[in-house]
């Protein structure tokens, strides 16, 4: 028995929550609470007297999902963190859903404070109710999307509805719930799980992630919606590079995610969000189709395994595999102690290169599964569209343009854009769908990892062909995931060489995080682009070398010479070419 139990209830940012209810249980959620209290103005709570050991704490408050701390021992003053609810938009039309006995794990009545929510297939929150009587869902309005509204407010007639318990997908009875055309009172009972869904901790910078839950929708905007303000860019791979940039959606090529694939997620500076994935856990031994060449796959088991055990199903055809956890970790069959990937674990994704098509089946799983892997339709379509004569690798930058011109003329839809190394290797291709606009077009680098592949390395230049004709400009391959915007291009046959040196205004301006600097030389020579801050201190040298006569473009990624992102503010860029110098001002705005 213990006589001192105390603590604080806070939100995700550590701010105290006053008036939260805190319950003391012997074995939550079985039975009833032993004692109940509320937090004071500082978010603090205290239980006096003698109470069972171990004990469980369960807390809830208006506007938040509940949370709990289980199996506490002795005298403790800990913190219970509550996650804030997503905004719900009420409208004047709805359908009421109710249930007399809603459960957790088939038999436990939903505790008071449980949050029950309803979303449509697009992930739009359409209804919510907080349980005030164990197991009872009183009439819960699920709102209808208003015709003609620019905001997606709720469900539409014929939509399949998905029910959630405390942010995690729940089973329903009946199993399929379709939104009716008119007002109705519909009985739908839910069964949530104490272990449903998945939570993965992401860190600032690059994260190579996957999940083992089948989310109710595969839309990247829905899956990553709660953390999207922290997301800089997301990379996927289905036979070729796919990219999603929340600030450049019109150029994005990655729109769907699933539990069979892994993904690179770059988190913005200052963020370290929890990726919460509602859905049903899939069996660990669910077959995953893998193909000759590179694959970016998920890791389905909950338990941690060494690569030799986890990848036994594809070991005969596995050339190399690697993961990422604060650095690259490599596993190559037969290399023993030289390998650095020592264990594979949940929430992580993995690159694998195979010598032939195969099926990856991780050991484990409570139920047997078919040995035939089924690829999702969108992944199959992405794989077909990525099939070109380009040697795809695991690293690429993305080219795009809002208004692409060659020799002053807009490039038309249907035109082909191809990227080549200066040695003549084709490293990217794209077919334009709209006049003047293209991208994201992956341009691949050398994959490295002991591979004998001819390709670019960071800092090397490449050039383009538009409809088979070489352009004069060269572009610098920067770093994986960068988005490089193009504008004006010229050709030897259609353009004229500049009669003098010139330095153009950077574009875009203001910019975040990259910008393109264009300059022209009337003859072959050397050129240097330098970046200075307002104090006159040299920040970066994005280009220093020899160039041909004509117009050239250099991309600055907003980082200093040590690879660190620089702060927002005004910067100056200077061109030095032979005896010519010119300086212009630009602004980085985050």
XYZ file of C-alpha atoms in Angstrom, residues 26-508:
483
model
C -6.418 -0.910 -9.037
C -6.496 -2.382 -12.572
C -7.722 0.019 -15.233
C -10.106 -0.410 -17.105
C -11.443 -3.399 -15.152
C -13.845 -2.698 -12.303
C -14.295 0.835 -10.985
C -11.994 3.677 -9.861
C -10.828 3.582 -6.248
C -10.742 7.379 -6.008
C -11.292 10.418 -8.223
C -9.951 13.968 -8.091
C -9.480 17.006 -10.365
C -6.391 19.058 -11.130
C -5.940 22.510 -9.629
C -5.083 25.713 -11.517
C -1.504 24.458 -11.919
C -2.588 21.126 -13.374
C -1.563 19.297 -10.176
C -3.416 16.414 -8.512
C -2.973 14.515 -5.236
C -4.418 11.355 -3.686
C -4.063 10.975 0.094
C -4.588 7.946 2.299
C -3.761 4.334 1.587
C -4.240 2.935 -1.886
C -3.363 -0.309 -3.710
C 0.077 -1.028 -5.180
C 0.542 -1.280 -8.080
C -2.005 1.300 -9.179
C -3.168 2.800 -12.480
C -3.954 6.432 -13.249
C -6.508 7.475 -15.860
C -6.998 11.151 -16.821
C -9.355 13.013 -19.148
C -10.386 16.599 -19.813
C -12.670 18.500 -22.167
C -10.968 19.097 -25.512
C -8.423 16.276 -25.134
C -8.008 12.561 -25.718
C -7.752 10.645 -22.433
C -4.507 9.017 -21.329
C -3.360 6.595 -18.675
C -0.289 5.472 -16.736
C -0.374 1.799 -15.801
C 1.348 -0.274 -13.103
C 2.787 2.484 -10.919
C 4.620 1.555 -7.736
C 5.460 3.400 -4.525
C 5.443 7.145 -3.988
C 5.345 8.890 -7.384
C 4.700 12.387 -8.702
C 4.644 11.952 -12.469
C 3.068 13.687 -15.454
C 0.140 12.542 -17.589
C 0.138 14.137 -21.034
C -3.137 14.672 -22.928
C -3.311 15.182 -26.690
C -5.567 17.950 -27.980
C -8.587 17.094 -30.130
C -8.802 18.029 -33.793
C -11.256 20.799 -34.682
C -14.767 19.611 -35.636
C -16.891 21.838 -37.902
C -20.617 21.565 -36.987
C -23.178 22.323 -39.703
C -26.978 22.359 -39.748
C -27.446 18.858 -41.280
C -26.413 15.561 -39.711
C -27.239 11.930 -38.975
C -27.361 10.641 -35.369
C -25.457 7.466 -34.412
C -25.812 5.737 -31.053
C -24.980 2.567 -29.121
C -26.126 1.095 -25.814
C -22.978 -0.938 -25.131
C -19.745 0.109 -26.805
C -16.626 -1.784 -25.762
C -12.881 -2.136 -25.544
C -11.407 -5.558 -26.364
C -14.910 -7.043 -26.940
C -16.094 -6.939 -23.320
C -14.983 -3.825 -21.405
C -17.456 -0.943 -21.421
C -15.927 2.220 -22.880
C -14.723 4.232 -19.849
C -16.011 7.711 -19.085
C -13.904 10.283 -20.946
C -13.402 8.034 -23.974
C -13.457 10.008 -27.236
C -15.508 8.414 -30.035
C -15.040 9.997 -33.475
C -16.245 9.411 -37.035
C -14.351 10.201 -40.239
C -15.170 9.739 -43.905
C -12.885 7.912 -46.332
C -10.961 11.146 -47.017
C -10.083 11.398 -43.342
C -12.405 14.359 -42.692
C -13.615 14.505 -39.091
C -17.420 14.489 -39.246
C -18.587 13.587 -35.715
C -17.475 13.262 -32.121
C -18.849 12.369 -28.710
C -17.259 12.077 -25.265
C -18.519 9.090 -23.255
C -20.248 10.249 -20.038
C -21.718 6.879 -19.019
C -19.649 3.672 -19.311
C -20.293 1.933 -22.646
C -23.018 4.338 -23.812
C -22.767 6.425 -26.985
C -25.645 8.883 -26.876
C -26.952 10.443 -30.085
C -23.773 11.542 -31.860
C -24.331 13.945 -34.788
C -22.217 13.055 -37.811
C -22.290 16.167 -39.946
C -23.002 16.382 -43.670
C -20.731 18.266 -46.070
C -22.456 21.452 -47.243
C -23.058 21.700 -50.974
C -20.991 24.403 -52.614
C -18.711 24.933 -49.619
C -14.964 25.297 -50.202
C -14.370 23.516 -46.880
C -14.794 19.759 -46.501
C -17.026 19.823 -43.396
C -18.170 16.223 -43.207
C -19.569 13.152 -44.936
C -21.517 12.870 -48.172
C -24.281 10.472 -49.141
C -22.839 7.032 -49.875
C -19.561 7.621 -48.005
C -18.217 4.736 -45.953
C -17.708 5.913 -42.377
C -14.851 4.958 -40.080
C -15.230 4.997 -36.297
C -12.346 5.771 -33.934
C -11.861 5.278 -30.207
C -9.328 7.656 -28.644
C -7.810 8.332 -32.067
C -7.422 4.665 -33.036
C -9.552 2.828 -35.606
C -12.311 0.702 -34.082
C -14.396 -2.254 -35.256
C -18.081 -1.565 -35.859
C -21.277 -3.532 -35.794
C -22.488 -3.568 -38.547
C -19.041 -3.937 -40.143
C -19.793 -1.408 -42.924
C -21.448 1.913 -42.156
C -22.678 3.938 -45.149
C -23.792 7.545 -44.747
C -27.517 7.837 -45.704
C -29.101 10.450 -47.920
C -31.454 11.823 -45.242
C -31.572 12.320 -41.492
C -31.812 9.074 -39.520
C -31.041 7.612 -36.110
C -28.675 4.704 -36.714
C -27.428 2.210 -34.135
C -23.745 1.459 -34.609
C -21.745 -0.126 -31.801
C -17.974 0.114 -31.680
C -15.261 -2.123 -30.261
C -11.973 -0.363 -29.676
C -8.643 -1.803 -28.635
C -6.260 -0.817 -25.888
C -3.504 -1.729 -28.335
C -4.998 -0.458 -31.600
C -3.090 1.697 -34.049
C 0.532 2.749 -33.953
C 2.602 5.614 -32.563
C 6.053 6.321 -34.063
C 8.361 8.993 -32.694
C 9.943 11.140 -35.404
C 13.003 13.322 -34.965
C 14.170 16.560 -36.539
C 15.738 15.861 -39.949
C 15.452 12.647 -41.943
C 13.455 9.646 -40.680
C 13.181 6.325 -42.570
C 9.821 5.025 -41.325
C 7.103 2.437 -41.872
C 4.097 1.141 -39.969
C 2.290 -2.166 -39.493
C -1.311 -0.942 -39.417
C -3.812 -0.875 -42.252
C -5.014 2.725 -42.151
C -8.648 3.420 -43.185
C -7.404 5.668 -45.983
C -4.047 5.666 -47.786
C -4.177 9.368 -48.632
C -0.872 10.926 -47.599
C -2.709 14.086 -46.542
C -4.914 12.071 -44.172
C -2.185 9.759 -42.842
C 0.241 12.605 -42.089
C -2.402 15.278 -41.472
C -1.781 15.722 -37.749
C 1.969 16.313 -38.227
C 1.905 17.989 -41.656
C 2.994 21.378 -40.298
C 6.247 19.673 -39.219
C 6.809 17.900 -42.571
C 9.268 19.421 -45.067
C 9.202 16.632 -47.669
C 8.288 12.933 -47.999
C 10.011 10.489 -50.364
C 8.717 7.102 -51.505
C 9.890 4.553 -54.052
C 7.898 2.306 -56.394
C 10.371 1.377 -59.119
C 11.381 5.055 -59.130
C 11.481 8.068 -56.880
C 8.232 9.652 -55.679
C 8.077 12.950 -53.793
C 5.492 14.887 -51.779
C 6.082 18.508 -50.751
C 3.176 20.050 -48.776
C 4.134 23.492 -50.081
C 4.450 22.350 -53.713
C 1.525 19.966 -53.998
C 0.928 20.746 -57.679
C 4.273 19.111 -58.518
C 4.066 16.216 -56.063
C 4.023 12.608 -57.280
C 3.569 10.757 -53.966
C -0.118 10.833 -52.980
C -0.732 7.420 -51.389
C 0.992 5.548 -48.566
C 0.487 2.021 -47.234
C 1.781 -0.509 -44.702
C 3.791 -2.434 -47.326
C 6.268 0.356 -48.054
C 8.785 2.496 -46.218
C 9.058 6.282 -46.512
C 11.613 9.000 -45.952
C 10.047 11.823 -43.926
C 12.100 14.979 -43.432
C 10.963 16.821 -40.311
C 11.465 20.577 -40.065
C 13.958 22.129 -37.672
C 12.561 22.426 -34.156
C 9.971 19.640 -34.593
C 9.960 16.123 -33.143
C 6.343 14.961 -33.652
C 4.629 11.696 -32.806
C 3.230 10.028 -35.928
C -0.060 8.482 -34.756
C -1.558 5.958 -37.164
C -5.066 4.699 -36.582
C -5.821 1.288 -38.059
C -5.881 -2.433 -37.510
C -2.554 -4.189 -36.974
C -1.659 -6.452 -39.915
C -0.101 -9.904 -39.375
C 3.683 -9.809 -39.170
C 3.931 -12.428 -41.937
C 1.831 -10.519 -44.483
C 3.577 -11.060 -47.868
C 5.255 -8.005 -49.404
C 6.084 -8.065 -53.141
C 9.693 -7.091 -53.868
C 11.377 -6.697 -57.237
C 14.715 -6.916 -58.980
C 16.665 -3.804 -58.055
C 15.850 -1.424 -55.233
C 12.803 -1.654 -52.948
C 11.798 0.563 -50.025
C 9.810 -1.726 -47.729
C 8.069 -1.686 -44.361
C 8.918 -3.724 -41.282
C 5.777 -5.491 -40.023
C 6.766 -7.415 -36.849
C 6.415 -5.746 -33.452
C 9.434 -7.613 -32.125
C 13.006 -6.591 -32.944
C 14.986 -9.107 -35.042
C 18.478 -9.445 -36.456
C 18.537 -9.069 -40.278
C 19.578 -12.713 -40.830
C 16.307 -13.848 -39.202
C 14.021 -11.098 -40.471
C 15.089 -11.417 -44.129
C 15.414 -15.195 -44.356
C 12.642 -15.407 -46.980
C 14.653 -13.334 -49.501
C 18.196 -14.087 -48.369
C 19.068 -16.100 -51.522
C 18.349 -13.066 -53.724
C 19.327 -10.249 -51.351
C 22.319 -8.187 -52.531
C 22.290 -5.498 -49.842
C 19.948 -3.884 -47.322
C 20.212 -0.773 -45.258
C 18.320 1.177 -42.624
C 18.688 4.593 -41.081
C 18.841 5.501 -37.398
C 20.955 8.606 -36.831
C 23.046 7.375 -39.764
C 23.117 4.667 -42.435
C 23.310 1.051 -41.234
C 24.228 -1.604 -43.803
C 23.592 -5.362 -44.011
C 25.192 -7.401 -46.805
C 24.804 -11.214 -46.747
C 28.085 -12.966 -46.015
C 29.866 -9.903 -44.618
C 29.459 -10.912 -40.962
C 30.973 -8.524 -38.437
C 31.522 -5.840 -41.076
C 27.766 -5.204 -41.190
C 26.437 -2.259 -39.181
C 22.687 -3.019 -39.385
C 22.473 -5.191 -36.291
C 18.707 -5.209 -35.718
C 15.478 -4.357 -37.497
C 12.671 -2.774 -35.514
C 9.127 -1.467 -35.651
C 8.444 2.043 -37.027
C 11.518 1.797 -39.288
C 11.618 1.333 -43.060
C 14.380 -0.435 -45.000
C 15.995 -0.311 -48.430
C 16.674 -3.703 -50.058
C 18.289 -4.523 -53.385
C 17.472 -7.904 -54.929
C 18.872 -9.852 -57.868
C 15.396 -10.999 -58.966
C 11.688 -10.591 -58.115
C 10.695 -12.243 -54.844
C 8.255 -12.156 -51.913
C 9.334 -10.842 -48.509
C 7.639 -12.639 -45.596
C 8.786 -11.752 -42.108
C 8.748 -14.554 -39.503
C 5.943 -14.535 -36.944
C 2.275 -13.664 -37.043
C -0.518 -15.296 -35.107
C -2.388 -16.564 -38.180
C -1.057 -18.098 -41.412
C -1.240 -15.932 -44.525
C -1.172 -16.668 -48.235
C 2.338 -16.799 -49.696
C 1.209 -14.795 -52.736
C 1.865 -11.116 -52.208
C -0.753 -8.656 -53.451
C 0.469 -5.218 -54.530
C -1.814 -2.237 -53.993
C -3.257 -0.834 -57.271
C -1.641 2.589 -56.853
C 1.793 1.033 -56.153
C 1.472 -1.109 -59.277
C 0.529 1.957 -61.324
C 3.445 3.948 -59.921
C 5.818 1.104 -60.753
C 4.620 0.983 -64.377
C 4.842 4.763 -64.813
C 8.380 4.743 -63.367
C 9.576 2.057 -65.799
C 12.043 3.873 -68.100
C 15.527 3.311 -69.419
C 16.867 5.367 -66.499
C 18.974 3.493 -63.957
C 17.044 4.365 -60.794
C 18.877 4.523 -57.467
C 18.044 5.310 -53.865
C 19.038 9.000 -54.059
C 17.528 11.721 -56.217
C 16.851 15.443 -56.487
C 13.642 16.761 -58.040
C 13.403 19.204 -60.939
C 10.242 21.202 -61.501
C 9.070 24.346 -63.245
C 6.048 26.628 -63.069
C 6.811 28.204 -66.442
C 9.456 26.375 -68.452
C 10.691 28.124 -71.587
C 13.340 27.202 -74.146
C 14.720 30.034 -76.232
C 11.895 32.224 -74.947
C 9.098 29.854 -75.986
C 6.850 27.937 -73.561
C 7.506 24.197 -73.611
C 4.280 22.425 -74.586
C 2.474 19.476 -72.997
C 3.735 16.154 -74.334
C 7.339 17.358 -74.523
C 10.056 15.086 -73.157
C 12.575 16.312 -70.602
C 15.692 14.182 -70.071
C 18.624 14.638 -67.721
C 22.176 13.472 -68.548
C 25.435 13.446 -66.693
C 28.246 15.294 -68.461
C 29.627 11.874 -69.439
C 26.380 11.097 -71.290
C 24.571 8.759 -68.827
C 20.818 9.237 -68.734
C 19.832 9.947 -65.110
C 16.243 11.232 -65.331
C 13.257 11.640 -67.649
C 9.801 13.205 -67.613
C 6.881 13.660 -70.017
C 5.174 17.038 -69.567
C 1.439 16.955 -68.920
C 0.790 20.709 -69.050
C 2.170 23.623 -71.050
C 5.117 25.150 -69.225
C 4.731 23.079 -66.050
C 6.544 19.915 -65.157
C 7.828 17.958 -62.150
C 8.664 16.537 -59.821
C 11.215 14.822 -62.068
C 13.696 12.602 -60.197
C 17.330 12.987 -61.225
C 19.309 10.115 -59.717
C 22.766 10.058 -58.213
C 25.217 7.224 -57.767
C 23.651 4.880 -55.211
C 26.954 4.154 -53.472
C 26.898 1.265 -50.951
C 29.579 -0.693 -52.862
C 27.596 -0.595 -56.105
C 29.287 -0.252 -59.489
C 26.891 2.299 -60.970
C 27.776 5.278 -63.136
C 25.953 8.340 -61.869
C 26.281 11.711 -60.253
C 27.627 12.583 -56.852
C 26.664 15.656 -54.800
C 28.274 18.760 -56.276
C 28.558 17.355 -59.805
C 26.774 18.988 -62.723
C 24.308 17.604 -65.229
C 22.467 18.939 -68.244
C 19.068 18.550 -69.940
C 17.604 17.657 -73.305
C 14.201 19.033 -74.266
C 12.585 17.013 -77.053
C 16.009 15.573 -77.848
C 17.812 18.920 -78.131
C 20.630 19.817 -75.728
C 20.255 22.967 -73.633
C 23.158 25.263 -72.782
C 22.589 25.374 -69.018
C 24.106 23.010 -66.465
C 22.609 22.197 -63.061
C 24.371 21.113 -59.875
C 23.174 17.897 -58.180
C 22.853 19.004 -54.546
C 21.503 16.529 -51.979
C 18.797 13.870 -51.749
C 15.279 15.233 -51.576
C 16.080 18.756 -52.808
C 13.544 20.447 -55.088
C 15.215 22.531 -57.817
C 13.098 24.970 -59.803
C 13.923 25.704 -63.448
C 12.789 28.610 -65.606
C 14.493 29.851 -68.738
C 16.560 27.450 -70.867
C 18.406 28.061 -74.105
C 19.791 25.910 -76.912
C 22.736 26.387 -79.228
C 20.460 26.418 -82.287
C 17.645 28.577 -80.969
C 19.327 31.003 -78.618
C 22.099 33.514 -78.947
C 25.141 33.718 -76.709
C 25.114 36.679 -74.322
C 27.214 39.636 -75.363
C 28.322 40.447 -71.833
C 28.479 39.181 -68.272
C 25.240 39.337 -66.265
C 23.785 38.240 -62.927
C 20.011 37.765 -62.732
C 17.731 38.153 -59.716
C 17.359 34.858 -57.881
C 14.081 32.944 -58.245
C 11.973 32.454 -56.255
